[in-house]
Amino acid sequence: MKDSKTIKEYIKNNELDLEIIINEYSAYIGTIIDNMTKLILTNEDKEEICSDVFFILWKNTKKLDINKKLSSYIAGVTRNVVKDFLKKKKNIYDISDYENVLYSENKIELLDENIEEIKKIENKLNFMKEIDKKVFIDFYYASKSIKDIAKENKISEFSVKQRLYRIRKKIKKEAV
């Protein structure tokens, strides 16, 4: 994937040029899938998720804000599709599916630490103001820009930056 372009740069004859988008963003989607799922999905599962992402993009073409970056939209859709896919698959997997996945003790400890950190952050978010929680989640989990967050919440960009700074500071302070 090259520089992130706005959606309108991919519009040709009043339609999204999906062929170019697929060529430019397939690897990007694959990377997001790999980062979210590690080793638990087959290549067929990954291809299915990738196809679903492009289908959703095509299906929602008319609803897209053409001035937004396509990479942000694709990243958000991919994350949601992966989460839905994993929820559906969750009950299918059992311990035998993981027997062939080898982790060193360091990786397991690191994974445990990451899970604990995420739980701590989520717990801290539950005690924050609703607007702070929304700003934090939109920025770090939904990959929205500061400008978009400000517009959606009807606050200034400076206010968004200030809130993010204070939230990070609070989380770091309480983590120590």
mmCIF file with all atom_site columns, C-alpha atoms in Angstrom:
data_model
loop_
_atom_site.group_PDB
_atom_site.id
_atom_site.type_symbol
_atom_site.label_atom_id
_atom_site.label_alt_id
_atom_site.label_comp_id
_atom_site.label_asym_id
_atom_site.label_entity_id
_atom_site.label_seq_id
_atom_site.pdbx_PDB_ins_code
_atom_site.Cartn_x
_atom_site.Cartn_y
_atom_site.Cartn_z
_atom_site.occupancy
_atom_site.B_iso_or_equiv
_atom_site.pdbx_formal_charge
_atom_site.auth_seq_id
_atom_site.auth_comp_id
_atom_site.auth_asym_id
_atom_site.auth_atom_id
_atom_site.pdbx_PDB_model_num
ATOM 1   C CA . MET A 1 1   ? 0.000   0.000   0.000   1.00 0.00 ? 1   MET A CA 1
ATOM 2   C CA . LYS A 1 2   ? 1.325   3.401   -0.959  1.00 0.00 ? 2   LYS A CA 1
ATOM 3   C CA . ASP A 1 3   ? 0.368   6.680   0.669   1.00 0.00 ? 3   ASP A CA 1
ATOM 4   C CA . SER A 1 4   ? -3.126  6.690   2.026   1.00 0.00 ? 4   SER A CA 1
ATOM 5   C CA . LYS A 1 5   ? -5.496  8.341   -0.435  1.00 0.00 ? 5   LYS A CA 1
ATOM 6   C CA . THR A 1 6   ? -8.957  9.715   0.055   1.00 0.00 ? 6   THR A CA 1
ATOM 7   C CA . ILE A 1 7   ? -11.903 7.690   -1.178  1.00 0.00 ? 7   ILE A CA 1
ATOM 8   C CA . LYS A 1 8   ? -12.667 10.170  -3.971  1.00 0.00 ? 8   LYS A CA 1
ATOM 9   C CA . GLU A 1 9   ? -9.284  9.375   -5.558  1.00 0.00 ? 9   GLU A CA 1
ATOM 10  C CA . TYR A 1 10  ? -10.586 5.852   -6.218  1.00 0.00 ? 10  TYR A CA 1
ATOM 11  C CA . ILE A 1 11  ? -13.819 6.933   -7.886  1.00 0.00 ? 11  ILE A CA 1
ATOM 12  C CA . LYS A 1 12  ? -13.947 6.311   -11.616 1.00 0.00 ? 12  LYS A CA 1
ATOM 13  C CA . ASN A 1 13  ? -17.094 6.899   -13.700 1.00 0.00 ? 13  ASN A CA 1
ATOM 14  C CA . ASN A 1 14  ? -19.082 7.582   -10.512 1.00 0.00 ? 14  ASN A CA 1
ATOM 15  C CA . GLU A 1 15  ? -18.160 4.130   -9.105  1.00 0.00 ? 15  GLU A CA 1
ATOM 16  C CA . LEU A 1 16  ? -15.396 2.894   -6.811  1.00 0.00 ? 16  LEU A CA 1
ATOM 17  C CA . ASP A 1 17  ? -12.584 1.303   -8.808  1.00 0.00 ? 17  ASP A CA 1
ATOM 18  C CA . LEU A 1 18  ? -12.513 -1.892  -6.765  1.00 0.00 ? 18  LEU A CA 1
ATOM 19  C CA . GLU A 1 19  ? -9.854  -3.513  -8.933  1.00 0.00 ? 19  GLU A CA 1
ATOM 20  C CA . ILE A 1 20  ? -7.287  -0.872  -7.982  1.00 0.00 ? 20  ILE A CA 1
ATOM 21  C CA . ILE A 1 21  ? -8.431  -0.889  -4.356  1.00 0.00 ? 21  ILE A CA 1
ATOM 22  C CA . ILE A 1 22  ? -8.094  -4.681  -4.162  1.00 0.00 ? 22  ILE A CA 1
ATOM 23  C CA . ASN A 1 23  ? -4.602  -4.528  -5.679  1.00 0.00 ? 23  ASN A CA 1
ATOM 24  C CA . GLU A 1 24  ? -3.451  -1.758  -3.346  1.00 0.00 ? 24  GLU A CA 1
ATOM 25  C CA . TYR A 1 25  ? -5.106  -2.807  -0.079  1.00 0.00 ? 25  TYR A CA 1
ATOM 26  C CA . SER A 1 26  ? -5.146  -6.628  -0.015  1.00 0.00 ? 26  SER A CA 1
ATOM 27  C CA . ALA A 1 27  ? -1.750  -6.812  1.680   1.00 0.00 ? 27  ALA A CA 1
ATOM 28  C CA . TYR A 1 28  ? -2.786  -4.101  4.157   1.00 0.00 ? 28  TYR A CA 1
ATOM 29  C CA . ILE A 1 29  ? -5.919  -6.039  5.074   1.00 0.00 ? 29  ILE A CA 1
ATOM 30  C CA . GLY A 1 30  ? -3.852  -9.227  5.381   1.00 0.00 ? 30  GLY A CA 1
ATOM 31  C CA . THR A 1 31  ? -1.500  -7.497  7.805   1.00 0.00 ? 31  THR A CA 1
ATOM 32  C CA . ILE A 1 32  ? -4.389  -6.294  9.969   1.00 0.00 ? 32  ILE A CA 1
ATOM 33  C CA . ILE A 1 33  ? -5.876  -9.800  9.987   1.00 0.00 ? 33  ILE A CA 1
ATOM 34  C CA . ASP A 1 34  ? -2.518  -11.360 10.925  1.00 0.00 ? 34  ASP A CA 1
ATOM 35  C CA . ASN A 1 35  ? -1.926  -8.829  13.701  1.00 0.00 ? 35  ASN A CA 1
ATOM 36  C CA . MET A 1 36  ? -5.357  -9.443  15.187  1.00 0.00 ? 36  MET A CA 1
ATOM 37  C CA . THR A 1 37  ? -5.512  -13.220 14.872  1.00 0.00 ? 37  THR A CA 1
ATOM 38  C CA . LYS A 1 38  ? -1.895  -14.368 15.057  1.00 0.00 ? 38  LYS A CA 1
ATOM 39  C CA . LEU A 1 39  ? -1.766  -18.032 14.052  1.00 0.00 ? 39  LEU A CA 1
ATOM 40  C CA . ILE A 1 40  ? -5.313  -19.229 14.615  1.00 0.00 ? 40  ILE A CA 1
ATOM 41  C CA . LEU A 1 41  ? -6.799  -18.635 11.154  1.00 0.00 ? 41  LEU A CA 1
ATOM 42  C CA . THR A 1 42  ? -6.231  -20.614 7.992   1.00 0.00 ? 42  THR A CA 1
ATOM 43  C CA . ASN A 1 43  ? -5.417  -18.924 4.699   1.00 0.00 ? 43  ASN A CA 1
ATOM 44  C CA . GLU A 1 44  ? -8.963  -19.692 3.552   1.00 0.00 ? 44  GLU A CA 1
ATOM 45  C CA . ASP A 1 45  ? -10.353 -17.881 6.609   1.00 0.00 ? 45  ASP A CA 1
ATOM 46  C CA . LYS A 1 46  ? -8.130  -14.880 5.881   1.00 0.00 ? 46  LYS A CA 1
ATOM 47  C CA . GLU A 1 47  ? -9.232  -14.821 2.238   1.00 0.00 ? 47  GLU A CA 1
ATOM 48  C CA . GLU A 1 48  ? -12.863 -14.995 3.333   1.00 0.00 ? 48  GLU A CA 1
ATOM 49  C CA . ILE A 1 49  ? -12.388 -12.040 5.678   1.00 0.00 ? 49  ILE A CA 1
ATOM 50  C CA . CYS A 1 50  ? -10.601 -10.081 2.960   1.00 0.00 ? 50  CYS A CA 1
ATOM 51  C CA . SER A 1 51  ? -13.450 -10.764 0.521   1.00 0.00 ? 51  SER A CA 1
ATOM 52  C CA . ASP A 1 52  ? -15.998 -9.706  3.132   1.00 0.00 ? 52  ASP A CA 1
ATOM 53  C CA . VAL A 1 53  ? -14.162 -6.405  3.637   1.00 0.00 ? 53  VAL A CA 1
ATOM 54  C CA . PHE A 1 54  ? -14.218 -5.608  -0.082  1.00 0.00 ? 54  PHE A CA 1
ATOM 55  C CA . PHE A 1 55  ? -17.863 -6.673  -0.313  1.00 0.00 ? 55  PHE A CA 1
ATOM 56  C CA . ILE A 1 56  ? -18.797 -4.325  2.543   1.00 0.00 ? 56  ILE A CA 1
ATOM 57  C CA . LEU A 1 57  ? -16.829 -1.538  0.861   1.00 0.00 ? 57  LEU A CA 1
ATOM 58  C CA . TRP A 1 58  ? -18.694 -2.128  -2.408  1.00 0.00 ? 58  TRP A CA 1
ATOM 59  C CA . LYS A 1 59  ? -22.083 -2.453  -0.678  1.00 0.00 ? 59  LYS A CA 1
ATOM 60  C CA . ASN A 1 60  ? -21.648 0.803   1.250   1.00 0.00 ? 60  ASN A CA 1
ATOM 61  C CA . THR A 1 61  ? -20.116 2.868   -1.546  1.00 0.00 ? 61  THR A CA 1
ATOM 62  C CA . LYS A 1 62  ? -22.935 5.427   -1.511  1.00 0.00 ? 62  LYS A CA 1
ATOM 63  C CA . LYS A 1 63  ? -22.651 5.933   2.266   1.00 0.00 ? 63  LYS A CA 1
ATOM 64  C CA . LEU A 1 64  ? -18.917 6.707   2.268   1.00 0.00 ? 64  LEU A CA 1
ATOM 65  C CA . ASP A 1 65  ? -17.552 10.162  2.984   1.00 0.00 ? 65  ASP A CA 1
ATOM 66  C CA . ILE A 1 66  ? -15.386 10.597  -0.110  1.00 0.00 ? 66  ILE A CA 1
ATOM 67  C CA . ASN A 1 67  ? -13.072 13.054  1.656   1.00 0.00 ? 67  ASN A CA 1
ATOM 68  C CA . LYS A 1 68  ? -11.918 10.526  4.259   1.00 0.00 ? 68  LYS A CA 1
ATOM 69  C CA . LYS A 1 69  ? -8.894  8.320   3.865   1.00 0.00 ? 69  LYS A CA 1
ATOM 70  C CA . LEU A 1 70  ? -9.679  4.910   2.443   1.00 0.00 ? 70  LEU A CA 1
ATOM 71  C CA . SER A 1 71  ? -7.079  3.199   4.640   1.00 0.00 ? 71  SER A CA 1
ATOM 72  C CA . SER A 1 72  ? -8.856  4.311   7.836   1.00 0.00 ? 72  SER A CA 1
ATOM 73  C CA . TYR A 1 73  ? -12.191 3.045   6.588   1.00 0.00 ? 73  TYR A CA 1
ATOM 74  C CA . ILE A 1 74  ? -10.707 -0.271  5.440   1.00 0.00 ? 74  ILE A CA 1
ATOM 75  C CA . ALA A 1 75  ? -8.864  -0.728  8.749   1.00 0.00 ? 75  ALA A CA 1
ATOM 76  C CA . GLY A 1 76  ? -12.047 -0.169  10.753  1.00 0.00 ? 76  GLY A CA 1
ATOM 77  C CA . VAL A 1 77  ? -14.121 -2.485  8.571   1.00 0.00 ? 77  VAL A CA 1
ATOM 78  C CA . THR A 1 78  ? -11.405 -5.162  8.680   1.00 0.00 ? 78  THR A CA 1
ATOM 79  C CA . ARG A 1 79  ? -11.228 -5.037  12.476  1.00 0.00 ? 79  ARG A CA 1
ATOM 80  C CA . ASN A 1 80  ? -14.999 -5.388  12.756  1.00 0.00 ? 80  ASN A CA 1
ATOM 81  C CA . VAL A 1 81  ? -15.146 -8.255  10.255  1.00 0.00 ? 81  VAL A CA 1
ATOM 82  C CA . VAL A 1 82  ? -12.319 -10.073 12.082  1.00 0.00 ? 82  VAL A CA 1
ATOM 83  C CA . LYS A 1 83  ? -14.068 -9.607  15.445  1.00 0.00 ? 83  LYS A CA 1
ATOM 84  C CA . ASP A 1 84  ? -17.345 -10.940 14.039  1.00 0.00 ? 84  ASP A CA 1
ATOM 85  C CA . PHE A 1 85  ? -15.546 -13.836 12.372  1.00 0.00 ? 85  PHE A CA 1
ATOM 86  C CA . LEU A 1 86  ? -13.761 -14.765 15.598  1.00 0.00 ? 86  LEU A CA 1
ATOM 87  C CA . LYS A 1 87  ? -17.011 -14.602 17.578  1.00 0.00 ? 87  LYS A CA 1
ATOM 88  C CA . LYS A 1 88  ? -18.586 -17.044 15.138  1.00 0.00 ? 88  LYS A CA 1
ATOM 89  C CA . LYS A 1 89  ? -15.542 -19.320 15.235  1.00 0.00 ? 89  LYS A CA 1
ATOM 90  C CA . LYS A 1 90  ? -15.042 -19.063 19.005  1.00 0.00 ? 90  LYS A CA 1
ATOM 91  C CA . ASN A 1 91  ? -17.271 -22.006 19.809  1.00 0.00 ? 91  ASN A CA 1
ATOM 92  C CA . ILE A 1 92  ? -15.767 -24.155 17.059  1.00 0.00 ? 92  ILE A CA 1
ATOM 93  C CA . TYR A 1 93  ? -12.161 -24.040 18.257  1.00 0.00 ? 93  TYR A CA 1
ATOM 94  C CA . ASP A 1 94  ? -11.022 -26.395 20.952  1.00 0.00 ? 94  ASP A CA 1
ATOM 95  C CA . ILE A 1 95  ? -7.647  -27.148 22.486  1.00 0.00 ? 95  ILE A CA 1
ATOM 96  C CA . SER A 1 96  ? -6.656  -29.533 19.695  1.00 0.00 ? 96  SER A CA 1
ATOM 97  C CA . ASP A 1 97  ? -6.684  -26.604 17.271  1.00 0.00 ? 97  ASP A CA 1
ATOM 98  C CA . TYR A 1 98  ? -3.873  -25.018 19.223  1.00 0.00 ? 98  TYR A CA 1
ATOM 99  C CA . GLU A 1 99  ? -1.668  -28.059 19.802  1.00 0.00 ? 99  GLU A CA 1
ATOM 100 C CA . ASN A 1 100 ? 0.406   -27.326 16.717  1.00 0.00 ? 100 ASN A CA 1
ATOM 101 C CA . VAL A 1 101 ? 0.917   -23.691 17.635  1.00 0.00 ? 101 VAL A CA 1
ATOM 102 C CA . LEU A 1 102 ? 4.179   -23.435 19.529  1.00 0.00 ? 102 LEU A CA 1
ATOM 103 C CA . TYR A 1 103 ? 4.874   -20.489 21.768  1.00 0.00 ? 103 TYR A CA 1
ATOM 104 C CA . SER A 1 104 ? 8.008   -19.869 23.729  1.00 0.00 ? 104 SER A CA 1
ATOM 105 C CA . GLU A 1 105 ? 7.553   -19.009 27.391  1.00 0.00 ? 105 GLU A CA 1
ATOM 106 C CA . ASN A 1 106 ? 8.533   -15.420 26.635  1.00 0.00 ? 106 ASN A CA 1
ATOM 107 C CA . LYS A 1 107 ? 5.769   -15.043 24.059  1.00 0.00 ? 107 LYS A CA 1
ATOM 108 C CA . ILE A 1 108 ? 3.192   -16.491 26.431  1.00 0.00 ? 108 ILE A CA 1
ATOM 109 C CA . GLU A 1 109 ? 4.298   -14.171 29.233  1.00 0.00 ? 109 GLU A CA 1
ATOM 110 C CA . LEU A 1 110 ? 4.239   -11.207 26.853  1.00 0.00 ? 110 LEU A CA 1
ATOM 111 C CA . LEU A 1 111 ? 0.760   -12.167 25.674  1.00 0.00 ? 111 LEU A CA 1
ATOM 112 C CA . ASP A 1 112 ? -0.435  -12.480 29.279  1.00 0.00 ? 112 ASP A CA 1
ATOM 113 C CA . GLU A 1 113 ? 1.045   -9.079  30.108  1.00 0.00 ? 113 GLU A CA 1
ATOM 114 C CA . ASN A 1 114 ? -0.631  -7.491  27.066  1.00 0.00 ? 114 ASN A CA 1
ATOM 115 C CA . ILE A 1 115 ? -4.000  -8.972  28.013  1.00 0.00 ? 115 ILE A CA 1
ATOM 116 C CA . GLU A 1 116 ? -3.598  -7.712  31.577  1.00 0.00 ? 116 GLU A CA 1
ATOM 117 C CA . GLU A 1 117 ? -2.663  -4.228  30.336  1.00 0.00 ? 117 GLU A CA 1
ATOM 118 C CA . ILE A 1 118 ? -5.666  -4.115  28.011  1.00 0.00 ? 118 ILE A CA 1
ATOM 119 C CA . LYS A 1 119 ? -7.963  -5.183  30.852  1.00 0.00 ? 119 LYS A CA 1
ATOM 120 C CA . LYS A 1 120 ? -6.498  -2.477  33.102  1.00 0.00 ? 120 LYS A CA 1
ATOM 121 C CA . ILE A 1 121 ? -7.008  0.161   30.419  1.00 0.00 ? 121 ILE A CA 1
ATOM 122 C CA . GLU A 1 122 ? -10.587 -0.991  29.781  1.00 0.00 ? 122 GLU A CA 1
ATOM 123 C CA . ASN A 1 123 ? -11.265 -0.911  33.518  1.00 0.00 ? 123 ASN A CA 1
ATOM 124 C CA . LYS A 1 124 ? -9.894  2.636   33.785  1.00 0.00 ? 124 LYS A CA 1
ATOM 125 C CA . LEU A 1 125 ? -11.995 3.703   30.800  1.00 0.00 ? 125 LEU A CA 1
ATOM 126 C CA . ASN A 1 126 ? -15.131 2.533   32.590  1.00 0.00 ? 126 ASN A CA 1
ATOM 127 C CA . PHE A 1 127 ? -14.534 5.152   35.286  1.00 0.00 ? 127 PHE A CA 1
ATOM 128 C CA . MET A 1 128 ? -13.963 8.022   32.866  1.00 0.00 ? 128 MET A CA 1
ATOM 129 C CA . LYS A 1 129 ? -16.415 10.536  31.510  1.00 0.00 ? 129 LYS A CA 1
ATOM 130 C CA . GLU A 1 130 ? -18.392 9.250   28.553  1.00 0.00 ? 130 GLU A CA 1
ATOM 131 C CA . ILE A 1 131 ? -16.846 11.830  26.193  1.00 0.00 ? 131 ILE A CA 1
ATOM 132 C CA . ASP A 1 132 ? -13.304 10.896  27.269  1.00 0.00 ? 132 ASP A CA 1
ATOM 133 C CA . LYS A 1 133 ? -14.021 7.212   26.780  1.00 0.00 ? 133 LYS A CA 1
ATOM 134 C CA . LYS A 1 134 ? -15.476 7.872   23.318  1.00 0.00 ? 134 LYS A CA 1
ATOM 135 C CA . VAL A 1 135 ? -12.525 10.049  22.251  1.00 0.00 ? 135 VAL A CA 1
ATOM 136 C CA . PHE A 1 136 ? -10.010 7.437   23.451  1.00 0.00 ? 136 PHE A CA 1
ATOM 137 C CA . ILE A 1 137 ? -11.774 4.505   21.774  1.00 0.00 ? 137 ILE A CA 1
ATOM 138 C CA . ASP A 1 138 ? -12.351 6.409   18.529  1.00 0.00 ? 138 ASP A CA 1
ATOM 139 C CA . PHE A 1 139 ? -8.697  7.430   18.320  1.00 0.00 ? 139 PHE A CA 1
ATOM 140 C CA . TYR A 1 140 ? -6.952  4.237   19.435  1.00 0.00 ? 140 TYR A CA 1
ATOM 141 C CA . TYR A 1 141 ? -9.379  1.479   18.455  1.00 0.00 ? 141 TYR A CA 1
ATOM 142 C CA . ALA A 1 142 ? -11.372 2.923   15.542  1.00 0.00 ? 142 ALA A CA 1
ATOM 143 C CA . SER A 1 143 ? -8.333  4.770   14.104  1.00 0.00 ? 143 SER A CA 1
ATOM 144 C CA . LYS A 1 144 ? -10.318 7.936   13.562  1.00 0.00 ? 144 LYS A CA 1
ATOM 145 C CA . SER A 1 145 ? -8.492  11.189  12.976  1.00 0.00 ? 145 SER A CA 1
ATOM 146 C CA . ILE A 1 146 ? -8.489  13.942  15.569  1.00 0.00 ? 146 ILE A CA 1
ATOM 147 C CA . LYS A 1 147 ? -10.366 16.140  13.107  1.00 0.00 ? 147 LYS A CA 1
ATOM 148 C CA . ASP A 1 148 ? -13.131 13.537  12.644  1.00 0.00 ? 148 ASP A CA 1
ATOM 149 C CA . ILE A 1 149 ? -13.425 12.929  16.390  1.00 0.00 ? 149 ILE A CA 1
ATOM 150 C CA . ALA A 1 150 ? -13.713 16.673  17.003  1.00 0.00 ? 150 ALA A CA 1
ATOM 151 C CA . LYS A 1 151 ? -16.404 17.023  14.357  1.00 0.00 ? 151 LYS A CA 1
ATOM 152 C CA . GLU A 1 152 ? -18.428 14.024  15.624  1.00 0.00 ? 152 GLU A CA 1
ATOM 153 C CA . ASN A 1 153 ? -18.335 15.208  19.236  1.00 0.00 ? 153 ASN A CA 1
ATOM 154 C CA . LYS A 1 154 ? -18.726 18.913  18.410  1.00 0.00 ? 154 LYS A CA 1
ATOM 155 C CA . ILE A 1 155 ? -15.549 19.889  20.227  1.00 0.00 ? 155 ILE A CA 1
ATOM 156 C CA . SER A 1 156 ? -12.350 21.535  19.013  1.00 0.00 ? 156 SER A CA 1
ATOM 157 C CA . GLU A 1 157 ? -9.375  19.574  17.712  1.00 0.00 ? 157 GLU A CA 1
ATOM 158 C CA . PHE A 1 158 ? -7.338  21.092  20.535  1.00 0.00 ? 158 PHE A CA 1
ATOM 159 C CA . SER A 1 159 ? -9.849  19.709  23.032  1.00 0.00 ? 159 SER A CA 1
ATOM 160 C CA . VAL A 1 160 ? -9.507  16.231  21.503  1.00 0.00 ? 160 VAL A CA 1
ATOM 161 C CA . LYS A 1 161 ? -5.698  16.409  21.721  1.00 0.00 ? 161 LYS A CA 1
ATOM 162 C CA . GLN A 1 162 ? -5.897  17.685  25.283  1.00 0.00 ? 162 GLN A CA 1
ATOM 163 C CA . ARG A 1 163 ? -8.292  14.908  26.314  1.00 0.00 ? 163 ARG A CA 1
ATOM 164 C CA . LEU A 1 164 ? -6.077  12.238  24.731  1.00 0.00 ? 164 LEU A CA 1
ATOM 165 C CA . TYR A 1 165 ? -3.031  13.658  26.518  1.00 0.00 ? 165 TYR A CA 1
ATOM 166 C CA . ARG A 1 166 ? -4.809  13.700  29.900  1.00 0.00 ? 166 ARG A CA 1
ATOM 167 C CA . ILE A 1 167 ? -6.208  10.187  29.426  1.00 0.00 ? 167 ILE A CA 1
ATOM 168 C CA . ARG A 1 168 ? -2.782  8.790   28.494  1.00 0.00 ? 168 ARG A CA 1
ATOM 169 C CA . LYS A 1 169 ? -1.216  10.596  31.446  1.00 0.00 ? 169 LYS A CA 1
ATOM 170 C CA . LYS A 1 170 ? -3.881  9.249   33.818  1.00 0.00 ? 170 LYS A CA 1
ATOM 171 C CA . ILE A 1 171 ? -3.532  5.690   32.531  1.00 0.00 ? 171 ILE A CA 1
ATOM 172 C CA . LYS A 1 172 ? 0.276   5.810   32.770  1.00 0.00 ? 172 LYS A CA 1
ATOM 173 C CA . LYS A 1 173 ? 0.133   7.301   36.275  1.00 0.00 ? 173 LYS A CA 1
ATOM 174 C CA . GLU A 1 174 ? -2.251  4.631   37.528  1.00 0.00 ? 174 GLU A CA 1
ATOM 175 C CA . ALA A 1 175 ? -0.261  1.865   35.827  1.00 0.00 ? 175 ALA A CA 1
ATOM 176 C CA . VAL A 1 176 ? 2.801   2.625   37.939  1.00 0.00 ? 176 VAL A CA 1
#
